[in-house]
Amino acid sequence: MSPKSICVYCGARNGKNATHAQSAEALGAAIAREGWRLVYGAGDVGLMGLVARAAQQGGGDTFGVIPTHLLAREVGKTDLTRFVITETMHERKKVMVMNADAIVLLPGGAGSLDEFFEVLTWRQLGLHDKAIVLLDSDGFWGPLKALLSHVVNEGFAEASLLDFVQSAPSAEDAMAILRRAVG
């Protein structure tokens, strides 16, 4: 049986709150300790770089996927266990999800939100049944959770949409959810 793989979506910046960087490092280290593989966007900047370096320092397997046009901007981290270059962002997202058993969303910007909403939509449509976990360090994802509830309350999605997303205030809590979800 192959080890489990966790796809992590996160910012190519560190953000203003140091808690987010600490969460990224803690998650990367925990994934490595668990013997799981990190699947992520292959950048060596921001939270992406922190989660990957922490996984590597813990002896973890790392699988990075980056489109050609972001190699320079996100400083493609070529010393990963596996480094894949795609032509498009869509290919990147597909390769990441197809090579993961669960998804974690750390704080990030528009790109992270794009990745989250695509994987959430795919889950809603029954294209996968993978766990989706918001690592909600310092309440970062509170507005997103409120928006999802608003969408349901306004009748634009079934209440089951909310069941597809779990929230964890720390890397340790996210790992507990992941252990239950992927075994």
Coordinates of C-alpha atoms in Angstrom, one line a residue:
M1 CA 0.0 0.0 0.0
S2 CA 1.4 3.4 -0.9
P3 CA 1.6 6.2 1.6
K4 CA -1.2 8.7 1.9
S5 CA -0.8 12.0 0.1
I6 CA -2.0 15.4 1.4
C7 CA -2.6 18.2 -1.0
V8 CA -1.9 21.6 0.6
Y9 CA -3.1 24.8 -1.0
C10 CA -1.6 28.0 0.5
G11 CA -0.2 31.4 -0.2
A12 CA 2.9 32.3 -2.2
R13 CA 3.3 35.0 0.5
N14 CA 3.7 34.7 4.2
G15 CA 1.0 37.2 5.0
K16 CA 1.1 39.6 7.9
N17 CA 0.2 37.2 10.8
A18 CA 3.2 35.1 11.9
T19 CA 0.7 32.4 13.1
H20 CA 0.1 31.4 9.5
A21 CA 3.7 30.7 8.8
Q22 CA 3.9 28.7 12.0
S23 CA 0.9 26.7 11.0
A24 CA 2.5 26.0 7.6
E25 CA 5.7 24.8 9.1
A26 CA 3.8 22.7 11.7
L27 CA 1.6 21.1 9.0
G28 CA 4.6 20.3 6.8
A29 CA 6.5 18.7 9.7
A30 CA 3.4 16.7 10.8
I31 CA 2.8 15.4 7.3
A32 CA 6.4 14.1 7.3
R33 CA 6.2 12.6 10.8
E34 CA 3.0 10.7 9.7
G35 CA 4.9 9.2 6.8
W36 CA 2.6 10.9 4.3
R37 CA 3.5 12.7 1.1
L38 CA 3.1 16.4 0.7
V39 CA 1.5 17.5 -2.6
Y40 CA 1.6 21.2 -3.2
G41 CA 2.2 24.0 -5.8
A42 CA 6.0 23.5 -6.0
G43 CA 6.9 27.1 -5.0
D44 CA 9.7 28.0 -2.7
V45 CA 8.2 31.3 -1.6
G46 CA 5.6 32.2 1.1
L47 CA 3.7 29.6 3.0
M48 CA 4.3 27.2 0.1
G49 CA 8.0 27.2 0.7
L50 CA 7.6 26.9 4.4
V51 CA 5.4 23.9 4.3
A52 CA 7.7 22.2 1.8
R53 CA 10.9 22.9 3.7
A54 CA 9.4 21.7 6.9
A55 CA 8.2 18.5 5.3
Q56 CA 11.7 18.0 3.7
Q57 CA 13.5 18.7 7.0
G58 CA 11.3 16.0 8.6
G59 CA 12.4 13.5 6.0
G60 CA 9.0 13.6 4.1
D61 CA 8.2 12.8 0.5
T62 CA 7.4 16.0 -1.5
F63 CA 5.5 16.2 -4.7
G64 CA 5.4 19.7 -6.3
V65 CA 3.4 20.8 -9.4
I66 CA 4.0 24.1 -11.1
P67 CA 3.0 25.6 -14.4
T68 CA 5.7 26.9 -16.7
H69 CA 4.7 30.5 -16.4
L70 CA 5.1 30.5 -12.6
L71 CA 8.6 28.8 -12.4
A72 CA 10.3 32.2 -11.9
R73 CA 7.6 34.0 -10.0
E74 CA 7.1 31.2 -7.4
V75 CA 10.7 30.1 -7.5
G76 CA 10.1 26.5 -8.5
K77 CA 11.5 24.3 -5.8
T78 CA 13.4 21.7 -7.9
D79 CA 14.9 19.7 -4.9
L80 CA 11.6 18.0 -4.2
T81 CA 11.2 14.2 -4.3
R82 CA 9.0 14.8 -7.4
F83 CA 8.8 18.0 -9.4
V84 CA 6.2 18.3 -12.2
I85 CA 6.0 21.1 -14.6
T86 CA 2.6 21.7 -16.3
E87 CA 1.6 23.9 -19.2
T88 CA -1.5 25.5 -17.5
M89 CA -2.9 26.3 -14.1
H90 CA -5.8 23.9 -14.7
E91 CA -3.4 21.1 -15.3
R92 CA -1.6 21.9 -12.1
K93 CA -4.7 21.8 -10.1
K94 CA -5.9 18.5 -11.7
V95 CA -2.5 16.8 -11.1
M96 CA -2.4 18.0 -7.5
V97 CA -5.9 16.7 -6.7
M98 CA -5.5 13.4 -8.6
N99 CA -2.3 12.7 -6.6
A100 CA -3.8 13.4 -3.2
D101 CA -6.0 11.6 -0.7
A102 CA -7.2 14.7 1.1
I103 CA -6.9 18.5 0.8
V104 CA -5.9 21.2 3.3
L105 CA -6.3 24.9 2.7
L106 CA -3.9 27.1 4.6
P107 CA -4.3 30.9 4.5
G108 CA -3.7 32.3 1.0
G109 CA -5.0 34.7 -1.6
A110 CA -7.0 34.4 -4.8
G111 CA -5.0 31.4 -6.1
S112 CA -5.7 29.5 -3.0
L113 CA -9.4 30.4 -3.1
D114 CA -9.5 29.3 -6.7
E115 CA -8.1 25.9 -5.8
F116 CA -10.4 25.6 -2.9
F117 CA -13.6 26.4 -4.8
E118 CA -12.7 24.1 -7.7
V119 CA -12.1 21.2 -5.4
L120 CA -15.2 22.0 -3.4
T121 CA -17.3 22.2 -6.6
W122 CA -15.8 18.8 -7.7
R123 CA -16.8 17.3 -4.4
Q124 CA -20.3 18.8 -4.6
L125 CA -20.7 17.3 -8.1
G126 CA -19.5 13.9 -6.8
L127 CA -16.2 13.9 -8.8
H128 CA -14.3 13.0 -5.6
D129 CA -15.0 12.2 -2.0
K130 CA -11.8 13.5 -0.5
A131 CA -11.7 15.3 2.8
I132 CA -11.3 19.1 2.6
V133 CA -9.9 20.8 5.7
L134 CA -9.6 24.5 6.3
L135 CA -6.6 25.2 8.6
D136 CA -8.2 28.2 10.2
S137 CA -5.2 29.6 12.0
D138 CA -6.2 32.7 14.1
G139 CA -9.7 32.5 12.5
F140 CA -8.4 33.4 9.0
W141 CA -11.1 31.4 7.3
G142 CA -14.0 32.7 9.4
P143 CA -15.3 35.0 6.6
L144 CA -15.1 32.1 4.1
K145 CA -17.1 29.8 6.4
A146 CA -19.7 32.6 6.8
L147 CA -19.9 33.0 3.1
L148 CA -20.5 29.3 2.5
S149 CA -23.3 29.4 5.1
H150 CA -24.7 32.5 3.4
V151 CA -24.7 30.7 0.1
V152 CA -26.6 27.8 1.6
N153 CA -29.0 30.0 3.6
E154 CA -29.8 31.9 0.4
G155 CA -30.7 28.7 -1.4
F156 CA -27.8 28.5 -3.8
A157 CA -26.5 25.2 -2.4
E158 CA -27.8 22.3 -0.4
A159 CA -26.9 22.2 3.3
S160 CA -24.7 19.2 2.4
L161 CA -22.1 21.7 1.0
L162 CA -21.2 22.6 4.5
D163 CA -20.5 19.0 5.3
F164 CA -17.8 18.8 2.7
V165 CA -15.6 21.2 4.5
Q166 CA -14.1 20.7 7.9
S167 CA -12.3 23.3 9.9
A168 CA -9.3 23.0 12.3
P169 CA -7.8 25.9 14.3
S170 CA -4.3 24.3 14.3
A171 CA -2.1 21.9 12.3
E172 CA -2.5 19.4 15.1
D173 CA -6.3 19.5 14.8
A174 CA -6.0 19.3 11.0
M175 CA -3.9 16.2 11.3
A176 CA -6.5 14.6 13.6
I177 CA -9.1 15.2 11.0
L178 CA -6.8 13.8 8.3
R179 CA -6.0 10.7 10.2
R180 CA -9.7 9.9 10.5
A181 CA -10.3 10.7 6.8
V182 CA -7.4 8.9 5.2
G183 CA -6.4 6.4 7.9

